[in-house]
Amino acid sequence: MTATPAQTADAVELLGLVAQLEHLAFARLAADAAVAPTPQHRLELSRLAAAAVQRRDRVLDRVRELGGEPLVAMALYDGVLDDFDARTEPSTWWERLLTVYVGYGVADDFCRLAAGGLDDTSRALVLEVLDDAAHTDLAVAELDAAGTDTAVSARLALWGRRLVGEALGVVQRLVVQRPGLVRLLDAPAAPDSAAGADAAGAQAEQSAAAEPAQAPVNQSPTKLFGQLTAEHTRRMTRLGLTA
Amino acid sequence: MTATPAQTADAVELLGLVAQLEHLAFARLAADAAVAPTPQHRLELSRLAAAAVQRRDRVLDRVRELGGEPLVAMALYDGVLDDFDARTEPSTWWERLLTVYVGYGVADDFCRLAAGGLDDTSRALVLEVLDDAAHTDLAVAELDAAGTDTAVSARLALWGRRLVGEALGVVQRLVVQRPGLVRLLDAPAAPDSAAGADAAGAQAEQSAAAEPAQAPVNQSPTKLFGQLTAEHTRRMTRLGLTA
């Protein structure tokens, strides 16, 4: 069963978001590299920035395969994180790391859930791109070290709550403004669901070592925000921080 | 004939400079991407930034192969372009592009000349890394378009003269501070020069399409600056600008 034109348009709508988020991750990681505390951090963050460019371009290749126009697909999300960035200006290196970890964590989880409604090829690509956990590992290693100090921990826990509130605000606006994303979240199954079980198995295997991707199911707004909040709590717990 | 420990130390000294310059190119291109006038430019500049990271890491791999410590080799050149950057703050997008084209052009030419004194493997790597002309192509295409306006051309020609002066100042400081680089510039031939002729042939072939690498010969300071200035003039002419 092939995707309908409407389903393809929705797929391009989500791929555009993923590409824009990867591009913003590049910009953010490059800026972080410029102010990183050690040369080792500078090298590592620049590598993560370069990897984000490659992930973005893989997603844009898929947009092109589906007959979409990469720049148009990304332009739907111009400024998507401007409010988030303006309201979450970090004041320390750790706050900076936590901002990416939490902010992109929520955005990635949202894309992962919406990916459940994609065709198999697009879904596998999105899940693979989002499962690249290198940046998470860096943030966790650094924040673990910071987290041994109780005062720092308390401040970061507070910062995390602020971040997740703002990140959920971004998701709220996306859900209101982009009906294609809502259709993907609500899709009962992928159009070529015959191969779905295998794909889901492969995904589960792949993501076991990184972020566990939840099985896509019908999403009410309440359920969506519940899932995103649960994932956020899991992430904060991994750092030994109170969500 | 294998390289002596002193020759290897000199090689690491040059490789550290190339790696530092590629890292700075990454930072610069990423910053340019953030202020680029169109989404297409943002994508293209981010790709160039990512490519610079990969070139840097290939050079750092070679440092490691030679028994050097990547971070130590790069640290020799911490802040190497700080003065240059502070004195050449571009005021337009074209000035920004020309800054990278001229500034990195001079630095790359210097490294190319010094590479003549390296062992074959390191030399081939440095020349290959420096011959990656994608950024040059972008700058030339953009500046060509800008250069059709006489007033813009005149301003850019003036800007180019300022840039080359500052860039030669950077080279001057390098020559004074890093004796290993001077030894490489002065090296009569590579230590394993038996294979030198083949390598030089391959280089000439490879670089014909990009920046012509001049054959390494004994370098007096006057000769060095003469060569760098000649290359700069060639680059400006390529843009239709007066050097």
XYZ file of C-alpha atoms in Angstrom:
486
model
C 0.000 0.000 0.000
C 1.553 3.286 -1.034
C 1.176 6.558 0.804
C -1.479 9.009 -0.392
C -0.376 12.501 -1.462
C -1.817 13.838 1.815
C 0.213 11.318 3.814
C 3.343 12.283 1.898
C 2.664 15.966 2.590
C 2.354 15.173 6.301
C 5.595 13.200 6.171
C 7.392 16.171 4.611
C 5.894 18.358 7.330
C 7.499 16.231 10.044
C 10.779 15.756 8.161
C 11.021 19.529 7.829
C 10.732 19.837 11.600
C 13.397 17.198 12.216
C 15.725 18.885 9.700
C 15.157 22.310 11.266
C 15.836 20.916 14.751
C 19.067 19.295 13.552
C 20.121 22.543 11.931
C 19.399 24.428 15.160
C 21.311 21.751 17.071
C 24.282 22.414 14.775
C 24.081 26.165 15.436
C 23.693 25.636 19.155
C 26.534 23.099 19.453
C 28.846 25.299 17.371
C 28.079 28.252 19.654
C 28.647 26.029 22.699
C 31.987 24.908 21.219
C 33.046 28.558 21.009
C 32.552 29.072 24.761
C 33.444 25.587 26.003
C 35.673 25.518 29.085
C 38.448 23.278 27.676
C 40.017 22.494 24.278
C 38.778 18.909 24.653
C 35.189 20.192 24.954
C 35.701 22.450 21.955
C 36.777 19.490 19.814
C 34.002 17.262 21.051
C 31.236 19.835 20.606
C 32.459 20.731 17.120
C 32.248 17.032 16.202
C 28.693 16.871 17.493
C 27.862 20.009 15.491
C 29.278 18.404 12.339
C 27.260 15.234 12.990
C 24.065 17.299 13.282
C 24.730 18.747 9.809
C 25.019 15.256 8.386
C 21.825 14.095 10.082
C 19.986 17.179 8.805
C 21.155 16.504 5.267
C 20.068 12.859 5.416
C 16.593 14.023 6.411
C 16.567 16.620 3.626
C 17.553 13.916 1.129
C 14.433 12.017 2.187
C 12.320 15.178 1.758
C 13.641 15.360 -1.800
C 12.887 11.652 -2.404
C 9.294 12.303 -1.373
C 9.059 15.139 -3.886
C 9.334 17.896 -1.287
C 11.516 21.010 -1.411
C 14.027 20.972 1.483
C 14.158 24.736 2.021
C 10.367 25.036 1.950
C 9.958 22.139 4.378
C 12.440 23.666 6.819
C 11.002 27.171 6.419
C 7.743 26.000 8.041
C 9.724 26.010 11.274
C 11.758 29.188 10.965
C 12.238 30.596 14.435
C 10.629 27.537 16.060
C 13.006 27.762 19.041
C 13.412 31.559 19.176
C 11.032 31.955 22.118
C 12.547 28.969 23.866
C 16.066 30.386 23.421
C 15.066 33.879 24.501
C 13.436 32.587 27.686
C 16.174 30.120 28.614
C 19.431 32.049 28.395
C 21.803 29.838 30.410
C 24.053 31.517 32.970
C 26.537 28.671 33.506
C 28.170 25.976 31.422
C 26.082 23.289 33.122
C 22.863 25.200 32.536
C 23.924 25.459 28.922
C 24.414 21.691 28.630
C 21.145 21.010 30.422
C 19.331 23.377 28.056
C 20.288 21.272 25.048
C 19.750 17.995 26.878
C 16.248 18.904 28.072
C 15.129 21.167 25.210
C 16.208 18.865 22.404
C 15.207 15.871 24.481
C 11.574 17.001 24.529
C 11.630 18.025 20.863
C 13.187 14.693 19.855
C 10.628 12.737 21.856
C 7.847 14.641 20.134
C 9.309 13.851 16.689
C 9.786 10.216 17.688
C 6.117 9.911 18.648
C 4.958 11.624 15.458
C 7.268 9.357 13.452
C 4.925 6.472 14.289
C 2.609 7.790 11.579
C 5.273 7.868 8.848
C 5.946 5.409 6.031
C 8.511 2.754 6.996
C 11.499 4.335 5.241
C 10.930 7.794 6.669
C 10.174 6.435 10.113
C 13.317 4.297 10.214
C 15.374 7.306 9.135
C 13.869 9.655 11.721
C 14.283 7.160 14.547
C 17.868 6.437 13.537
C 18.702 10.134 13.314
C 17.131 10.869 16.693
C 18.793 7.898 18.371
C 22.243 9.306 17.818
C 22.992 9.693 21.491
C 26.484 11.208 21.405
C 25.389 14.592 22.661
C 23.318 13.037 25.393
C 26.355 11.095 26.541
C 28.461 14.250 26.750
C 25.767 16.106 28.683
C 25.247 13.204 31.053
C 28.966 12.770 31.744
C 29.417 16.478 32.442
C 26.275 16.929 34.454
C 26.978 13.810 36.470
C 30.244 15.404 37.534
C 28.484 18.685 38.355
C 25.649 16.885 40.144
C 27.829 15.673 42.999
C 27.613 19.202 44.426
C 24.268 19.589 46.227
C 23.902 23.327 45.649
C 24.631 22.940 41.922
C 22.188 20.018 41.766
C 19.398 22.028 43.339
C 19.912 24.902 40.928
C 20.024 22.561 37.938
C 16.862 20.761 39.043
C 15.122 24.149 39.128
C 16.579 25.025 35.728
C 15.332 21.699 34.355
C 11.771 22.464 35.453
C 11.915 25.848 33.775
C 13.268 24.241 30.597
C 10.658 21.524 30.353
C 7.884 24.082 30.792
C 9.236 26.146 27.918
C 9.857 23.070 25.776
C 6.287 21.849 26.261
C 5.175 25.346 25.240
C 7.025 24.850 21.936
C 5.258 21.521 21.418
C 1.917 23.142 22.264
C 2.435 25.750 19.542
C 3.508 23.077 17.023
C 0.384 21.043 17.701
C -1.811 24.111 17.175
C -0.020 25.370 14.072
C 0.841 22.205 12.173
C -2.147 19.920 11.618
C 0.017 17.474 9.653
C 1.968 16.686 12.808
C -1.243 16.014 14.707
C -2.438 13.645 11.966
C 0.854 11.740 12.236
C 0.526 11.523 16.025
C -3.049 10.283 15.633
C -2.335 7.847 12.787
C -3.550 4.411 13.934
C -0.718 2.748 12.018
C 1.776 3.488 9.281
C 0.326 3.185 5.726
C 2.594 0.242 4.957
C 1.990 -1.396 8.300
C 2.531 -4.934 7.002
C 6.244 -4.380 7.568
C 5.557 -2.420 10.751
C 6.205 -5.195 13.242
C 9.696 -5.887 11.904
C 10.542 -2.217 11.814
C 9.324 -1.724 15.368
C 11.403 -4.695 16.499
C 14.498 -3.289 14.837
C 13.829 0.101 16.374
C 13.390 -1.319 19.827
C 16.665 -3.191 19.496
C 18.449 -0.147 18.165
C 17.164 2.266 20.754
C 17.644 -0.009 23.747
C 21.144 1.398 24.184
C 19.987 5.000 23.760
C 16.596 6.666 24.180
C 13.782 4.102 24.348
C 11.344 5.030 21.571
C 7.807 4.491 22.735
C 5.402 2.588 20.510
C 3.229 5.005 18.583
C -0.390 4.897 19.657
C -3.356 7.220 19.329
C -2.431 10.501 20.955
C -4.815 12.723 22.808
C -3.168 16.033 23.791
C -3.234 14.977 27.435
C -1.622 11.671 26.601
C 1.003 13.349 24.444
C 2.019 15.771 27.188
C 1.930 12.956 29.722
C 4.345 10.921 27.621
C 6.668 13.858 27.034
C 6.703 14.673 30.734
C 7.395 11.053 31.660
C 10.360 10.972 29.270
C 11.634 14.227 30.744
C 11.419 12.795 34.265
C 13.367 9.744 33.119
C 16.049 12.004 31.622
C 16.391 14.098 34.764
C 16.528 10.967 36.932
C 19.382 9.700 34.777
C 21.281 12.796 35.934
C 20.304 12.296 39.553
C 18.166 15.453 39.372
C 14.623 15.923 40.579
C 12.235 16.570 37.673
C 65.317 7.063 5.176
C 63.124 7.654 8.182
C 62.482 11.015 9.783
C 64.611 12.006 12.772
C 62.859 12.815 16.066
C 63.554 16.510 15.385
C 61.938 16.268 11.954
C 58.919 14.550 13.471
C 58.630 17.283 16.085
C 58.689 19.899 13.331
C 56.023 17.979 11.429
C 53.800 17.940 14.503
C 54.414 21.680 14.843
C 53.028 22.309 11.352
C 50.196 19.784 11.686
C 49.130 21.550 14.877
C 48.881 24.801 12.949
C 46.843 23.227 10.152
C 44.505 21.611 12.703
C 44.094 24.878 14.601
C 43.333 26.744 11.367
C 40.735 24.148 10.368
C 39.157 24.406 13.797
C 39.042 28.184 13.506
C 37.583 27.822 10.014
C 34.840 25.667 11.540
C 34.087 28.306 14.176
C 34.135 31.088 11.608
C 31.943 29.258 9.079
C 29.464 28.281 11.782
C 29.249 31.907 12.901
C 28.838 32.994 9.264
C 26.062 30.425 8.837
C 24.229 32.025 11.762
C 24.139 35.427 10.038
C 23.928 34.300 6.394
C 21.413 36.216 4.277
C 19.430 33.219 2.981
C 18.498 29.699 4.172
C 20.469 28.303 1.222
C 23.599 30.071 2.494
C 22.941 28.798 6.003
C 22.839 25.207 4.759
C 25.887 25.599 2.571
C 28.018 27.304 5.228
C 27.041 24.729 7.835
C 28.213 21.990 5.443
C 31.528 23.755 4.980
C 31.842 24.072 8.763
C 31.214 20.335 9.153
C 33.823 19.565 6.471
C 36.407 21.677 8.334
C 35.836 19.555 11.453
C 36.551 16.411 9.464
C 39.690 17.877 7.927
C 40.899 18.961 11.370
C 40.335 15.495 12.753
C 42.206 13.841 9.884
C 45.185 16.081 10.634
C 44.918 15.289 14.359
C 44.902 11.571 13.534
C 48.226 12.093 11.778
C 49.582 13.965 14.812
C 48.697 10.913 16.875
C 50.337 8.569 14.347
C 53.540 10.569 14.689
C 53.414 10.161 18.472
C 52.210 13.712 19.110
C 49.410 14.826 21.407
C 46.639 16.558 19.392
C 45.588 19.037 22.071
C 49.173 20.009 22.810
C 49.964 20.462 19.109
C 46.925 22.687 18.603
C 47.545 24.632 21.816
C 50.774 26.025 20.309
C 48.472 28.180 18.201
C 45.816 29.214 20.689
C 44.613 32.642 19.716
C 46.682 32.648 16.505
C 43.977 34.621 14.665
C 42.694 36.719 17.588
C 44.551 39.838 16.461
C 43.566 39.262 12.858
C 39.908 38.866 13.828
C 39.922 41.898 16.124
C 41.420 44.108 13.423
C 39.239 42.862 10.571
C 35.685 42.997 11.852
C 33.653 42.854 8.623
C 30.801 45.322 8.209
C 28.989 43.621 5.306
C 28.278 40.092 4.174
C 30.731 40.456 1.273
C 33.460 41.762 3.542
C 32.797 38.750 5.739
C 33.240 36.355 2.823
C 36.337 38.153 1.613
C 37.816 37.970 5.118
C 37.723 34.193 5.076
C 38.802 33.969 1.446
C 41.842 36.215 1.914
C 42.707 35.442 5.535
C 42.537 31.669 5.197
C 43.960 31.929 1.692
C 47.198 33.415 3.017
C 47.326 31.023 5.982
C 46.724 28.024 3.711
C 49.423 29.147 1.276
C 51.860 29.454 4.148
C 51.038 25.933 5.351
C 51.318 24.613 1.791
C 54.810 26.070 1.430
C 55.912 24.710 4.805
C 54.429 21.307 3.887
C 57.271 20.927 1.369
C 59.516 20.021 4.296
C 57.251 17.247 5.636
C 57.486 13.478 5.226
C 55.511 12.192 2.225
C 52.472 10.964 4.151
C 52.053 14.156 6.164
C 52.694 16.341 3.129
C 50.131 14.512 0.994
C 47.584 14.837 3.795
C 48.196 18.554 4.353
C 48.028 19.348 0.644
C 44.851 17.315 0.224
C 43.228 18.992 3.223
C 44.180 22.465 2.014
C 43.059 21.783 -1.552
C 39.460 21.316 -0.506
C 38.216 24.327 -2.420
C 34.499 24.279 -1.597
C 34.628 27.396 0.524
C 36.677 29.223 -2.068
C 34.061 28.371 -4.663
C 31.279 29.790 -2.509
C 33.197 32.983 -1.832
C 34.109 33.415 -5.492
C 30.538 32.862 -6.691
C 29.159 35.354 -4.185
C 31.845 37.943 -4.621
C 31.656 37.686 -8.388
C 28.011 38.654 -8.127
C 28.848 41.545 -5.783
C 31.795 42.654 -7.907
C 29.648 43.749 -10.825
C 28.854 46.881 -8.812
C 31.804 49.315 -9.148
C 31.338 50.999 -5.775
C 31.164 47.641 -3.988
C 34.220 46.473 -5.949
C 36.260 49.477 -4.921
C 35.371 49.002 -1.262
C 36.160 45.295 -1.410
C 39.522 45.935 -3.107
C 40.397 48.271 -0.233
C 39.197 45.674 2.269
C 41.348 43.041 0.557
C 44.468 45.186 0.971
C 43.727 45.637 4.653
C 43.166 41.894 5.051
C 46.358 40.799 3.338
C 48.379 43.201 5.462
C 46.933 41.723 8.641
C 47.307 38.162 7.340
C 50.977 38.699 6.520
C 51.343 40.058 10.063
C 50.066 36.717 11.357
C 52.612 34.873 9.204
C 55.358 37.209 10.433
C 54.562 36.341 14.044
C 54.455 32.610 13.243
C 57.862 32.749 11.599
C 59.344 34.505 14.621
C 57.675 32.312 17.232
C 57.804 28.839 15.706
C 61.280 27.815 14.574
C 60.009 24.390 13.499
C 57.922 26.051 10.774
C 60.972 27.940 9.509
C 62.988 24.710 9.347
C 60.225 23.122 7.275
C 60.140 26.128 4.928
C 63.934 25.932 4.601
C 64.140 22.159 4.199
C 65.990 21.450 0.923
C 63.839 18.369 0.367
C 61.607 15.995 2.293
C 63.529 13.398 4.382
C 62.164 10.530 2.280
C 62.766 12.410 -0.960
C 63.280 9.228 -3.005
C 59.488 9.125 -3.365
C 59.335 12.880 -3.549
C 59.133 13.191 -7.330
C 56.051 10.958 -7.561
C 54.358 12.721 -4.699
C 55.061 16.104 -6.222
C 53.612 14.907 -9.521
C 50.471 13.701 -7.820
C 50.183 16.975 -5.942
C 50.575 19.029 -9.065
C 47.873 17.011 -10.761
C 45.582 17.237 -7.764
C 46.014 20.924 -7.175
C 45.750 21.967 -10.810
C 41.983 22.244 -10.414
C 42.220 24.194 -7.176
C 45.026 26.265 -5.633
C 48.326 25.649 -7.405
C 50.786 24.523 -4.740
C 54.178 25.979 -5.428
C 57.181 23.705 -5.325
C 58.951 24.007 -1.987
C 62.351 25.648 -2.264
C 64.669 27.389 0.178
C 62.730 30.244 1.666
C 64.231 33.525 2.632
C 61.715 35.716 4.490
C 61.615 38.075 1.508
C 60.967 35.201 -0.863
C 58.279 33.772 1.437
C 56.407 37.063 1.635
C 56.845 37.582 -2.089
C 55.232 34.208 -2.789
C 52.371 34.826 -0.377
C 51.716 38.237 -1.896
C 51.772 36.816 -5.427
C 49.212 34.179 -4.447
C 47.063 36.866 -2.853
C 47.172 38.942 -6.046
C 46.147 35.879 -8.048
C 43.196 35.320 -5.693
C 42.015 38.921 -5.888
C 42.344 38.890 -9.673
C 40.147 35.815 -9.756
C 37.450 38.023 -8.194
C 38.116 40.868 -10.599
C 39.444 42.948 -7.700
C 42.640 45.005 -7.621
C 45.134 43.580 -5.114
